[in-house]
Coordinates of C-alpha atoms and ligand atoms in Angstrom, one line a residue:
M1 CA -76.5 49.4 36.4
I2 CA -72.9 50.5 36.8
D3 CA -71.0 51.2 33.6
P4 CA -68.5 48.4 33.3
R5 CA -65.9 50.8 32.0
T6 CA -65.8 52.6 35.4
V7 CA -64.9 49.4 37.2
R8 CA -61.6 49.3 35.4
A9 CA -58.5 51.1 36.4
P10 CA -58.4 54.5 34.6
R11 CA -56.5 54.6 31.3
G12 CA -52.8 55.0 31.8
T13 CA -52.8 53.6 35.4
L14 CA -51.4 50.3 36.7
D15 CA -52.4 47.7 39.2
V16 CA -49.3 46.1 40.6
L17 CA -50.1 42.5 41.4
P18 CA -48.2 39.7 43.1
P19 CA -45.7 38.3 42.3
Q20 CA -44.4 41.5 40.5
S21 CA -45.4 43.6 43.5
W22 CA -42.6 41.9 45.6
R23 CA -40.0 43.2 43.3
W24 CA -41.7 46.6 43.1
Q25 CA -41.4 46.9 46.9
D26 CA -37.8 45.6 46.9
V27 CA -36.7 48.2 44.4
V28 CA -38.3 51.0 46.4
R29 CA -36.6 49.7 49.5
L30 CA -33.2 49.3 47.9
G31 CA -33.5 52.8 46.5
L32 CA -34.4 54.5 49.7
D33 CA -31.8 52.5 51.6
S34 CA -29.0 53.4 49.2
F35 CA -30.0 57.0 49.2
A36 CA -30.0 56.9 53.1
R37 CA -26.4 55.5 53.0
A38 CA -25.4 58.8 51.3
G39 CA -27.2 60.9 53.9
Y40 CA -30.5 61.5 52.2
A41 CA -33.5 61.4 54.5
P42 CA -37.0 60.5 53.4
I43 CA -39.6 63.3 52.8
E44 CA -43.3 62.9 52.1
T45 CA -45.2 65.8 50.6
P46 CA -48.9 65.9 49.6
A47 CA -50.1 64.3 46.4
F48 CA -51.5 67.6 45.4
E49 CA -50.3 71.2 45.7
H50 CA -51.6 74.7 44.8
T51 CA -51.4 74.8 41.0
E52 CA -49.1 77.8 41.2
V53 CA -46.3 75.7 42.7
F54 CA -46.0 74.0 39.4
E55 CA -46.9 76.9 37.1
R56 CA -44.1 79.0 38.7
G57 CA -41.7 76.2 39.7
V58 CA -41.8 73.9 36.6
G59 CA -42.6 76.8 34.2
E60 CA -45.7 77.7 32.3
A61 CA -44.0 77.1 28.9
S62 CA -43.1 73.5 29.8
E63 CA -45.0 70.7 28.2
V64 CA -45.8 69.2 31.6
V65 CA -47.6 72.4 32.8
E66 CA -49.1 73.3 29.5
K67 CA -50.6 70.0 28.6
Q68 CA -50.2 67.3 31.2
M69 CA -51.4 68.4 34.6
Y70 CA -54.4 67.1 36.4
T71 CA -55.7 70.4 37.7
F72 CA -59.0 70.7 39.5
R73 CA -60.9 73.1 41.7
D74 CA -61.8 71.9 45.1
R75 CA -65.2 72.7 46.7
A76 CA -63.9 76.1 47.9
G77 CA -62.8 77.1 44.4
R78 CA -59.0 76.7 44.9
S79 CA -57.0 75.5 42.0
L80 CA -55.1 72.4 43.0
T81 CA -52.9 70.0 40.9
L82 CA -51.9 66.4 41.4
R83 CA -48.1 66.6 41.5
P84 CA -46.6 65.9 38.0
E85 CA -43.1 65.8 39.6
G86 CA -41.4 66.0 43.0
T87 CA -38.8 68.7 42.9
A88 CA -41.0 71.8 43.1
P89 CA -43.0 70.3 46.0
V90 CA -39.9 69.3 47.9
V91 CA -38.4 72.8 47.6
R92 CA -41.8 74.3 48.6
A93 CA -41.7 72.1 51.8
V94 CA -38.1 73.0 52.6
L95 CA -39.0 76.8 52.3
E96 CA -42.2 76.4 54.2
H97 CA -40.6 74.6 57.2
G98 CA -37.4 76.5 57.1
L99 CA -35.2 73.5 56.7
H100 CA -32.8 75.7 54.8
R101 CA -32.1 77.7 57.9
G102 CA -30.4 74.6 59.4
P103 CA -27.1 73.0 58.2
L104 CA -26.8 72.9 54.4
P105 CA -27.2 71.1 52.2
V106 CA -30.6 69.6 53.0
K107 CA -30.5 66.1 51.6
L108 CA -33.9 64.5 50.9
S109 CA -35.3 61.4 49.2
Y110 CA -38.7 60.2 48.0
A111 CA -40.5 57.4 46.4
S112 CA -43.8 58.9 45.4
A113 CA -46.6 58.7 42.8
M114 CA -46.6 61.4 40.2
F115 CA -49.4 62.2 37.7
R116 CA -49.2 63.4 34.1
Q117 CA -51.9 63.1 31.5
E118 CA -49.7 61.8 28.7
R119 CA -50.6 59.4 25.9
P120 CA -50.1 56.1 27.6
Q121 CA -47.7 53.5 26.1
R122 CA -45.1 51.0 27.4
G123 CA -43.2 52.7 30.2
R124 CA -45.4 55.8 30.0
H125 CA -48.3 56.1 32.4
R126 CA -50.6 58.7 33.9
Q127 CA -49.8 57.7 37.4
F128 CA -46.2 56.5 37.9
V129 CA -43.7 56.4 40.8
Q130 CA -40.5 58.4 40.9
L131 CA -37.6 57.5 43.2
G132 CA -35.7 60.7 43.7
I133 CA -33.2 62.7 45.7
E134 CA -32.7 66.4 46.1
C135 CA -29.6 68.0 47.5
I136 CA -30.6 71.6 48.4
G137 CA -28.5 74.5 49.5
T138 CA -25.1 74.1 47.7
E139 CA -23.6 75.1 44.4
A140 CA -20.6 72.8 44.8
P141 CA -19.8 70.7 41.7
L142 CA -19.2 67.8 44.1
A143 CA -22.9 67.9 45.0
D144 CA -23.7 67.3 41.3
A145 CA -21.3 64.4 41.1
E146 CA -22.6 62.9 44.4
V147 CA -26.2 63.0 43.2
I148 CA -25.3 61.5 39.9
E149 CA -23.1 58.8 41.5
V150 CA -25.9 57.8 44.0
G151 CA -28.4 57.4 41.2
M152 CA -26.1 55.4 39.0
R153 CA -24.9 53.1 41.8
F154 CA -28.4 52.4 42.9
L155 CA -29.4 51.4 39.4
A156 CA -26.4 49.2 39.0
D157 CA -27.2 47.6 42.4
A158 CA -30.8 47.0 41.3
G159 CA -29.5 45.2 38.2
V160 CA -30.1 47.8 35.5
A161 CA -27.2 48.6 33.2
P162 CA -27.5 52.4 33.2
A163 CA -25.9 54.8 30.6
L164 CA -25.4 58.4 31.6
A165 CA -25.5 61.5 29.4
V166 CA -24.6 64.9 30.8
N167 CA -24.7 68.5 29.6
S168 CA -24.6 72.0 31.0
V169 CA -27.5 74.3 30.1
G170 CA -25.8 77.3 31.6
H171 CA -27.4 79.9 33.8
P172 CA -30.2 82.2 32.7
D173 CA -28.1 85.5 32.1
D174 CA -27.4 87.3 28.9
T175 CA -23.7 86.3 29.3
C176 CA -24.8 82.6 29.2
R177 CA -28.1 80.9 28.3
R178 CA -30.1 84.0 27.4
G179 CA -27.3 85.0 25.0
Y180 CA -27.3 81.5 23.5
L181 CA -31.1 81.5 23.2
K182 CA -30.9 84.6 21.0
V183 CA -28.6 82.9 18.6
L184 CA -30.7 79.7 18.7
V185 CA -34.0 81.6 18.0
E186 CA -32.3 83.3 15.1
F187 CA -31.2 79.9 13.8
L188 CA -34.7 78.4 14.2
E189 CA -36.4 81.4 12.5
G190 CA -33.9 81.3 9.7
N191 CA -34.5 77.6 9.2
A192 CA -38.2 77.5 9.9
E193 CA -39.1 76.0 6.6
R194 CA -36.7 73.1 7.2
L195 CA -38.3 72.2 10.5
A196 CA -41.2 69.8 10.9
P197 CA -44.5 71.8 10.9
E198 CA -45.2 71.0 14.6
D199 CA -41.8 72.4 15.6
R200 CA -42.1 75.7 13.8
T201 CA -43.6 77.6 16.7
R202 CA -40.8 76.5 19.1
A203 CA -38.7 79.5 18.4
A204 CA -41.4 81.7 19.9
T205 CA -42.5 79.4 22.8
N206 CA -39.7 77.2 24.1
P207 CA -36.7 77.2 21.7
L208 CA -34.5 74.7 23.7
R209 CA -37.2 72.1 23.3
A210 CA -36.6 72.0 19.6
F211 CA -33.8 69.6 20.6
D212 CA -36.3 67.2 22.0
S213 CA -38.2 66.8 18.8
K214 CA -38.2 63.3 17.3
A215 CA -39.3 64.6 13.9
P216 CA -36.6 63.6 11.3
A217 CA -36.9 66.9 9.5
T218 CA -36.2 68.9 12.7
M219 CA -33.5 66.6 13.8
A220 CA -31.7 67.0 10.4
A221 CA -32.1 70.8 10.5
L222 CA -30.7 71.0 14.0
E223 CA -27.5 69.2 13.1
R224 CA -26.0 72.6 12.2
A225 CA -27.7 74.5 15.1
P226 CA -25.6 76.5 17.5
L227 CA -24.9 74.5 20.7
I228 CA -25.1 75.8 24.3
S229 CA -21.7 74.3 25.0
D230 CA -20.2 77.0 22.8
H231 CA -22.0 79.8 24.6
L232 CA -21.5 79.0 28.3
C233 CA -20.1 81.7 30.5
G234 CA -16.7 81.1 32.1
E235 CA -18.2 80.1 35.5
C236 CA -20.7 77.6 34.1
R237 CA -18.0 76.1 32.0
E238 CA -15.7 75.7 35.0
H239 CA -18.5 74.2 37.0
F240 CA -19.2 71.7 34.3
D241 CA -15.6 70.7 34.0
S242 CA -15.4 70.2 37.8
V243 CA -18.5 68.0 37.8
R244 CA -17.0 65.9 35.0
A245 CA -13.7 65.6 36.8
A246 CA -15.5 64.5 40.0
L247 CA -17.5 61.9 38.1
D248 CA -14.2 60.6 36.7
D249 CA -12.8 60.4 40.2
A250 CA -15.8 58.4 41.3
G251 CA -15.5 56.1 38.3
V252 CA -18.8 57.2 36.8
A253 CA -18.7 56.7 33.1
H254 CA -20.5 59.4 31.2
A255 CA -21.0 60.9 27.8
V256 CA -21.4 64.6 27.1
D257 CA -24.4 65.2 24.9
P258 CA -24.4 68.9 23.9
R259 CA -28.0 68.6 22.6
L260 CA -29.4 67.3 25.9
V261 CA -32.1 69.6 27.2
R262 CA -34.7 68.8 29.9
G263 CA -38.4 69.2 29.7
L264 CA -38.8 71.2 32.9
D265 CA -37.9 74.9 32.9
Y266 CA -36.2 75.2 36.3
Y267 CA -32.9 73.7 35.2
S268 CA -29.6 75.5 35.2
R269 CA -26.1 74.3 34.6
T270 CA -25.8 70.5 35.0
A271 CA -28.5 68.5 33.3
F272 CA -28.4 64.7 32.8
E273 CA -30.3 61.8 31.7
I274 CA -29.9 58.1 32.4
S275 CA -31.0 55.5 29.9
A276 CA -31.3 51.7 30.1
A277 CA -31.2 49.2 27.2
G278 CA -34.5 47.6 26.2
L279 CA -36.9 50.3 27.1
G280 CA -37.7 51.2 23.5
S281 CA -38.8 54.7 22.7
Q282 CA -39.1 55.5 26.4
D283 CA -35.5 54.7 27.2
A284 CA -35.0 57.4 29.8
V285 CA -35.0 55.6 33.1
G286 CA -34.3 58.9 34.9
G287 CA -33.1 62.4 34.7
G288 CA -32.2 65.4 36.7
G289 CA -30.1 68.4 37.1
R290 CA -29.5 71.7 38.9
Y291 CA -32.3 74.1 39.7
D292 CA -30.4 77.0 41.2
G293 CA -33.3 79.5 40.7
L294 CA -36.2 77.4 41.7
A295 CA -36.4 78.5 45.4
E296 CA -36.6 82.1 44.3
L297 CA -39.3 81.3 41.8
L298 CA -41.3 79.9 44.7
G299 CA -40.8 83.1 46.7
G300 CA -37.8 82.0 48.8
P301 CA -34.2 83.1 49.0
R302 CA -31.5 81.9 46.6
L303 CA -31.1 78.2 47.4
P304 CA -29.3 76.3 44.7
G305 CA -30.0 72.6 44.4
I306 CA -29.6 69.5 42.3
G307 CA -31.4 66.2 42.2
F308 CA -32.8 63.4 40.0
A309 CA -35.9 61.3 39.7
L310 CA -36.0 57.7 38.3
G311 CA -39.1 56.1 37.0
L312 CA -39.9 52.9 39.0
E313 CA -42.0 51.3 36.3
R314 CA -39.2 51.8 33.8
I315 CA -36.6 50.3 36.2
L316 CA -38.8 47.3 36.5
L317 CA -39.2 47.0 32.8
A318 CA -35.5 47.1 32.4
L319 CA -35.1 44.4 35.0
A320 CA -37.8 42.2 33.5
R321 CA -35.6 41.8 30.5
R322 CA -32.6 40.7 32.5
S323 CA -33.8 38.3 35.1
P324 CA -36.8 36.2 35.8
Q325 CA -39.3 37.3 38.5
D326 CA -38.7 35.7 41.8
P327 CA -42.0 35.1 43.6
R328 CA -41.5 35.0 47.3
T329 CA -43.4 35.0 50.5
R330 CA -42.3 35.5 54.0
V331 CA -44.3 32.7 55.6
D332 CA -42.2 30.3 57.6
V333 CA -45.0 28.2 59.3
Y334 CA -48.4 27.1 58.1
V335 CA -50.8 26.1 60.8
V336 CA -53.1 23.3 59.8
A337 CA -56.3 22.8 61.7
L338 CA -58.7 19.8 61.6
G339 CA -62.1 20.8 63.1
G340 CA -63.7 24.0 64.5
E341 CA -62.0 23.8 67.9
A342 CA -58.6 23.3 66.3
A343 CA -59.2 26.2 64.0
R344 CA -59.5 28.6 66.9
T345 CA -56.3 27.2 68.4
A346 CA -54.6 27.5 65.0
F347 CA -55.6 31.1 64.8
R348 CA -54.1 31.8 68.2
V349 CA -50.9 29.9 67.4
A350 CA -50.5 31.8 64.0
T351 CA -51.1 35.2 65.5
S352 CA -48.7 34.6 68.4
L353 CA -46.1 33.4 66.0
R354 CA -46.5 36.6 63.9
A355 CA -46.3 38.7 67.1
R356 CA -42.8 37.1 67.6
G357 CA -41.8 38.2 64.1
I358 CA -42.3 34.7 62.6
G359 CA -44.2 34.6 59.3
A360 CA -47.2 32.4 59.7
D361 CA -50.3 31.6 57.6
L362 CA -53.3 29.4 58.1
D363 CA -56.4 28.2 56.3
L364 CA -59.2 30.8 56.1
A365 CA -61.4 28.9 53.7
G366 CA -62.5 25.8 55.6
R367 CA -60.3 23.3 53.6
G368 CA -59.8 19.7 54.6
L369 CA -56.4 18.2 55.5
K370 CA -55.4 17.6 51.9
G371 CA -56.4 21.1 50.8
Q372 CA -54.6 22.7 53.7
M373 CA -51.4 20.8 53.0
K374 CA -51.5 22.0 49.4
D375 CA -52.1 25.5 50.6
A376 CA -49.1 25.2 53.0
I377 CA -46.8 24.4 50.0
R378 CA -48.3 27.3 48.0
S379 CA -47.6 29.6 50.9
G380 CA -43.9 28.9 50.8
A381 CA -43.8 27.7 54.4
R382 CA -41.0 25.4 55.4
R383 CA -42.9 23.7 58.2
A384 CA -46.5 22.9 59.1
V385 CA -47.9 22.7 62.5
I386 CA -50.8 20.2 62.5
L387 CA -53.6 20.5 65.1
G388 CA -56.4 17.9 65.3
A389 CA -58.6 16.6 68.0
R390 CA -55.8 14.3 69.3
E391 CA -53.3 17.1 69.4
L392 CA -55.7 19.3 71.4
E393 CA -56.3 16.5 73.8
T394 CA -52.7 15.6 74.4
G395 CA -51.6 19.3 74.3
R396 CA -48.9 18.4 71.7
A397 CA -48.8 19.5 68.1
T398 CA -47.3 17.7 65.1
V399 CA -44.6 19.7 63.4
K400 CA -43.9 18.6 59.9
D401 CA -40.8 19.6 57.8
L402 CA -42.3 20.3 54.4
D403 CA -39.1 19.6 52.6
S404 CA -38.0 16.3 54.2
G405 CA -41.4 15.2 55.4
E406 CA -40.0 14.5 58.9
Q407 CA -42.4 14.9 61.8
V408 CA -41.9 15.7 65.4
E409 CA -44.2 16.3 68.3
V410 CA -43.9 19.5 70.2
P411 CA -45.9 20.6 73.3
L412 CA -48.3 23.3 72.2
A413 CA -47.0 25.6 74.9
D414 CA -43.5 25.4 73.3
I415 CA -44.6 26.0 69.7
E416 CA -43.7 29.7 69.6
R417 CA -40.5 29.0 71.4
S418 CA -39.4 26.4 68.9
W419 CA -39.1 29.1 66.3
E420 CA -37.3 31.5 68.5
P421 CA -34.9 33.4 66.1
Ligands
HAM1 P1 -38.5 64.0 34.4 O1 -37.4 63.7 33.4 O2 -39.7 64.7 34.0 O3 -37.8 64.7 35.6 O4 -38.9 62.6 35.0 C1 -37.9 61.7 35.6 C2 -38.2 60.3 35.2 O5 -39.6 59.9 35.6 C3 -38.2 59.9 33.7 O6 -36.9 59.7 33.3 C4 -39.0 58.7 33.7 O7 -38.3 57.5 34.1 C5 -40.1 58.9 34.7 N1 -41.3 59.4 34.1 C6 -41.6 60.6 33.7 N2 -42.9 60.6 33.1 C7 -43.3 59.4 33.2 C8 -44.5 58.7 32.8 N3 -45.5 59.4 32.2 N4 -44.6 57.4 33.0 C9 -43.7 56.7 33.6 N5 -42.5 57.2 34.0 C10 -42.3 58.6 33.8 C11 -38.4 65.1 36.8 O8 -39.6 64.8 37.1 C12 -37.6 66.0 37.7 N6 -38.4 66.3 38.9 C13 -36.3 65.2 38.1 C14 -35.5 66.0 39.0 C15 -35.3 65.9 40.3 N7 -34.7 67.1 38.6 C16 -34.1 67.6 39.7 N8 -34.5 66.8 40.8

């Protein structure tokens, strides 16, 4: 006997069923189309990578790498990991295929499944889809502004009301973030007893992540914490100011959040998060930032980049609040057949309509006339082609307008042509 628990989708995964699946597909298409209009070309990378790509790229101290990866050994003993995010794989592919030796920046987009073993809740899954873009090979602040603008415009076009928070997390040197981290660690150690117990080790492991804590004690203690914005080097400050000015030029409203840090270790300079109303505790619909050191971590040359990823499930959650689902099909014609001989003709008619790009459906369940007419309505078709013994004999089919009820006779040979676009 099969264990009934194993014939359910694994915990934290989703089946996307009609009619919601229409909208799912629409949003993916809208995203990739709007990214393409800004010059981003689609890339597909494998669903799994060598584990090192993430350990080195995303960072061993990050929560994603430390706690959430689906890592396994294949039969040859190699350590592989289902991708928990898309940026490290995209940069790996760029380096591997030498795309960075062509014109820069390399602009790429993706809509791909990601995998993280998190505690599932609304808007948080173990397999989820990210829509993302990566702009690789430029440090220009305009690239930051372009990436952010493309993401915000897509979300607005999709019907989400996005809110943007930006920050600069500086670059890793002593003159900038490393210098700041020393001050922050001192602060965290000096205030250890005021932090929530689960946050007390942060000073040693990943001090910036203290700002991500939702524990009230930690949040209160951090109110007086030193901020990165007061410790940026001159160049990083200038970069951030230019990004903000370009966002203003493009009319992208944004708030500066000096406590914004990101969960992945590769970020430098610009970091941002996009939220949408109504998502509850998982209100981040997307996030991104610069990763100027990532290519080097993966063994490549210096290749600065910036990108974002948006969670598709969260976009759809935000949309569900705003507008009703609109179920839809693409069937124009339903071919009704009465009798075995007519069924074969119906099949031929339906397939040749489809071959001409006309949506066609037919009965595959042996229904009678009444059942087929009902199914025709359900299919969304506007017209039905009716084929019975008489129609086969005369070589003429009855075409019925399903809205008006009007009927006309059309020679069978002309059926396809009567729907010529
Ligand atoms: P991230 O912030 O880890 O960034 O994820 C981006 C978005 O993916 C989140 O804002 C959220 O909408 C969605 N997401 C993340 N985890 C889950 C989950 N468990 N369930 C549902 N949705 C989720 C990155 O992954 C970076 N690679 C973004 C980036 C691109 N940075 C530069 N380029």
